PDB file of C-alpha atoms in Angstrom:
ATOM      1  CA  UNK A   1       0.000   0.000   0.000  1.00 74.00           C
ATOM      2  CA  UNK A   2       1.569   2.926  -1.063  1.00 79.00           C
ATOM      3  CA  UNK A   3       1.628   6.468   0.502  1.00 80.00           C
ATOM      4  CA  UNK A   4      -0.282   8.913  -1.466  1.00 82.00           C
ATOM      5  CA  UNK A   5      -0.225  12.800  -0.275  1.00 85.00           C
ATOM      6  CA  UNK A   6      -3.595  13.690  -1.959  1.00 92.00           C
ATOM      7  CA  UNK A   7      -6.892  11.792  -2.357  1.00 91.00           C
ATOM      8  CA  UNK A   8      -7.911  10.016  -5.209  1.00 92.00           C
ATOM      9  CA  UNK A   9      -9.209  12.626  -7.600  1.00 95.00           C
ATOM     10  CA  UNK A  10      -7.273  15.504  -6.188  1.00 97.00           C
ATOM     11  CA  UNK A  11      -3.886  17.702  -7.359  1.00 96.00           C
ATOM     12  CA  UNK A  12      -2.198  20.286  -7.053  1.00 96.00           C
ATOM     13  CA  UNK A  13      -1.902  23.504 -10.113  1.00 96.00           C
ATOM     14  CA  UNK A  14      -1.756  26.919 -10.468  1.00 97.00           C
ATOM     15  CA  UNK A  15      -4.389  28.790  -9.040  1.00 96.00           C
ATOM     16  CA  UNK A  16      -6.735  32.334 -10.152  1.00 95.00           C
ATOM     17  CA  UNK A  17      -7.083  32.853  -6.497  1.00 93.00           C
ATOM     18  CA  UNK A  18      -3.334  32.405  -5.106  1.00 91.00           C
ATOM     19  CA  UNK A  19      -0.217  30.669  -6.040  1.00 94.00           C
ATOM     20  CA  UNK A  20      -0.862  26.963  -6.222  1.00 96.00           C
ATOM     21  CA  UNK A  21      -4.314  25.408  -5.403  1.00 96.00           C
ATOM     22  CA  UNK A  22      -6.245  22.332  -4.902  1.00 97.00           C
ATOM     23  CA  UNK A  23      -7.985  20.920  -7.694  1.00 97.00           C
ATOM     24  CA  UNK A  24     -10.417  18.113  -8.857  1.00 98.00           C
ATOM     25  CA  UNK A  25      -8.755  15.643 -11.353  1.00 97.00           C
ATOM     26  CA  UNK A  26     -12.190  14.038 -11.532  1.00 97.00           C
ATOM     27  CA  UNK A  27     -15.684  15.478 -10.433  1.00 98.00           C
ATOM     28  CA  UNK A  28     -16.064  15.077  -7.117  1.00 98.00           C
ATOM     29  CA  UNK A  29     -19.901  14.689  -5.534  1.00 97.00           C
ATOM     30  CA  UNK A  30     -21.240  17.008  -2.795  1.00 98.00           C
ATOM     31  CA  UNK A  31     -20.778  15.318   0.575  1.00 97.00           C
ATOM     32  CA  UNK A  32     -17.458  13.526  -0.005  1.00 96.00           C
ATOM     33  CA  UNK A  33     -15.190  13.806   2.863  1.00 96.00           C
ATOM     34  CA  UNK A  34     -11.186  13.835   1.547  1.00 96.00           C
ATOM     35  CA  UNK A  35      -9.350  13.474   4.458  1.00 95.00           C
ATOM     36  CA  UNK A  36      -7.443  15.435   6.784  1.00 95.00           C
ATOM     37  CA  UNK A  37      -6.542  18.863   6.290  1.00 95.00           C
ATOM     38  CA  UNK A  38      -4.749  20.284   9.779  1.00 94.00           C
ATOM     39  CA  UNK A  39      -3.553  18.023  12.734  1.00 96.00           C
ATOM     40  CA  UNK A  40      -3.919  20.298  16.303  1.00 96.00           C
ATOM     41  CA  UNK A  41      -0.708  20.942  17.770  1.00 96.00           C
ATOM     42  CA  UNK A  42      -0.054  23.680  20.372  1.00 94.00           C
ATOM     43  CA  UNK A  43       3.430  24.078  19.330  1.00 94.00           C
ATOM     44  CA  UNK A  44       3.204  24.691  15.251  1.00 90.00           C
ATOM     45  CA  UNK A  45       1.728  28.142  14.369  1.00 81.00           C
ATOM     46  CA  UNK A  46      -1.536  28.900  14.702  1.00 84.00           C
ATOM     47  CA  UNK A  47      -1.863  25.574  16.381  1.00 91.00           C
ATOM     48  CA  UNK A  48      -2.326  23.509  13.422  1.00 91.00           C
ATOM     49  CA  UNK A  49       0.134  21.581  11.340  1.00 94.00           C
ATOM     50  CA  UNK A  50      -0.718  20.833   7.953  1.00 93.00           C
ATOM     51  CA  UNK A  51      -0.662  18.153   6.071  1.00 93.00           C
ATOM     52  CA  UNK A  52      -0.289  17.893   1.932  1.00 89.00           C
ATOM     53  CA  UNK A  53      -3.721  18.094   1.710  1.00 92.00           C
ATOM     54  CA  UNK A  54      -4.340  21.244   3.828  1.00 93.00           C
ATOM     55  CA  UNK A  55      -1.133  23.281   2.439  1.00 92.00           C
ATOM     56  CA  UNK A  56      -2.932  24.773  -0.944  1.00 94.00           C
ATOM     57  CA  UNK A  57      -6.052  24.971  -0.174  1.00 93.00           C
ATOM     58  CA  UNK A  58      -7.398  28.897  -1.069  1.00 94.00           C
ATOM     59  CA  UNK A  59      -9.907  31.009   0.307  1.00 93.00           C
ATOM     60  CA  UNK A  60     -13.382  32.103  -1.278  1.00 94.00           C
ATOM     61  CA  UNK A  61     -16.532  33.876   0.157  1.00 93.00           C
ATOM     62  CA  UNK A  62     -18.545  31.488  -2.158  1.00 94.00           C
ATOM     63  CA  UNK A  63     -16.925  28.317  -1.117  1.00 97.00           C
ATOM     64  CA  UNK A  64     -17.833  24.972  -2.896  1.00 98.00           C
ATOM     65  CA  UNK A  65     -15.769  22.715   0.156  1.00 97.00           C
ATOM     66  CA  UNK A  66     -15.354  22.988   4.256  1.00 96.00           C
ATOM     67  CA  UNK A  67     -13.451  22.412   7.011  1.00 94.00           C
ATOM     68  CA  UNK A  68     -14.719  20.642  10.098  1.00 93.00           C
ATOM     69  CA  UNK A  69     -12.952  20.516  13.244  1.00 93.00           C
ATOM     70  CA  UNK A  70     -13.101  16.449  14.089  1.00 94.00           C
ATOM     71  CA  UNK A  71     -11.502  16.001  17.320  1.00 96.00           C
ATOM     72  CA  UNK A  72      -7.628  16.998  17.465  1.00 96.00           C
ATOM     73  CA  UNK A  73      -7.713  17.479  13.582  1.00 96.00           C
ATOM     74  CA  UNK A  74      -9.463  19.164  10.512  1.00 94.00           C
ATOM     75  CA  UNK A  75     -11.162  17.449   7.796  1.00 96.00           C
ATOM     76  CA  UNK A  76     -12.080  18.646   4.037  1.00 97.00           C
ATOM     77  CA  UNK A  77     -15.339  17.903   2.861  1.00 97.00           C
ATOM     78  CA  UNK A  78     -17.249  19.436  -0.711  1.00 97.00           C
ATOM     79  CA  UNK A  79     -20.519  21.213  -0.017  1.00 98.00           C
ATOM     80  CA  UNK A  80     -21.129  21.322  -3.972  1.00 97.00           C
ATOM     81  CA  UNK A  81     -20.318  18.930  -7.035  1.00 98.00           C
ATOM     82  CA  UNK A  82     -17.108  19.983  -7.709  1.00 98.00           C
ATOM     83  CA  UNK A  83     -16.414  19.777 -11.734  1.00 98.00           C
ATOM     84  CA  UNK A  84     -12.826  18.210 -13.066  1.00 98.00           C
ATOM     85  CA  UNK A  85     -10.288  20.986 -13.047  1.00 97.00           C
ATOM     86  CA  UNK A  86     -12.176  23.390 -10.436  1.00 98.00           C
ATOM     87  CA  UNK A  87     -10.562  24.634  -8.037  1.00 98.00           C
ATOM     88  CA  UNK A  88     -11.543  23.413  -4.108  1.00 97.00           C
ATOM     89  CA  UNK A  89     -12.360  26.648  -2.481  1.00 97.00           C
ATOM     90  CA  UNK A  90     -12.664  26.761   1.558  1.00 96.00           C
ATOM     91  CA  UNK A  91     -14.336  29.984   3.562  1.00 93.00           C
ATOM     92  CA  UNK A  92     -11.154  30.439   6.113  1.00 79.00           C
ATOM     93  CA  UNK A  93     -12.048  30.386   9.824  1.00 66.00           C
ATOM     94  CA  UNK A  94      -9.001  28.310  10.968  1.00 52.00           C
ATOM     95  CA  UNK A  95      -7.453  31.016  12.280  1.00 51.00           C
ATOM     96  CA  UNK A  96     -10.393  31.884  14.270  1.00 47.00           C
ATOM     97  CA  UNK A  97     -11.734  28.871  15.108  1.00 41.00           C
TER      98      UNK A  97
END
């Protein structure tokens, strides 16, 4: 079984919004949790350390995914059908949460 950073149906491209961003290689259905975003840790910034999946993920007042706090981490989950090649696009709260 071999390690894979990113979900099935995820990568990683240049983004409109900033730098690099999270995309859909495939569509991806509302409701479809992809994993862990942000592990809690008091000693990493902000509290949070990220994992591959969490570190291009981009900010949008008309989001189409979430975060949810589950316990000691943070999950990704779409809130619309994402299309192949959209960008995943989360309203930021971490750093308020």
């Amino acid at each position: 079984n071999m390690y894979k950073p990113l979900p099935e149906g995820l990568t990683i491209k240049d983004s409109p919004v900033h730098g690099l961003g999270l995309h859909a290689s495939k569509e991806l259905v509302k409701g479809i949790d992809l994993g862990i975003t942000h592990v809690y840790d008091e000693n990493y910034e902000n509290n949070y350390i990220r994992t591959p999946l969490g570190g291009f993920i981009n900010h949008s007042d008309n989001p189409n995914a979430q975060l949810m706090v589950v316990g000691k981490t943070m999950r990704l989950s779409t809130i619309k059908t994402i299309k192949k090649n959209e960008e995943l696009l989360v309203q930021y709260r971490l750093y308020s949460v």
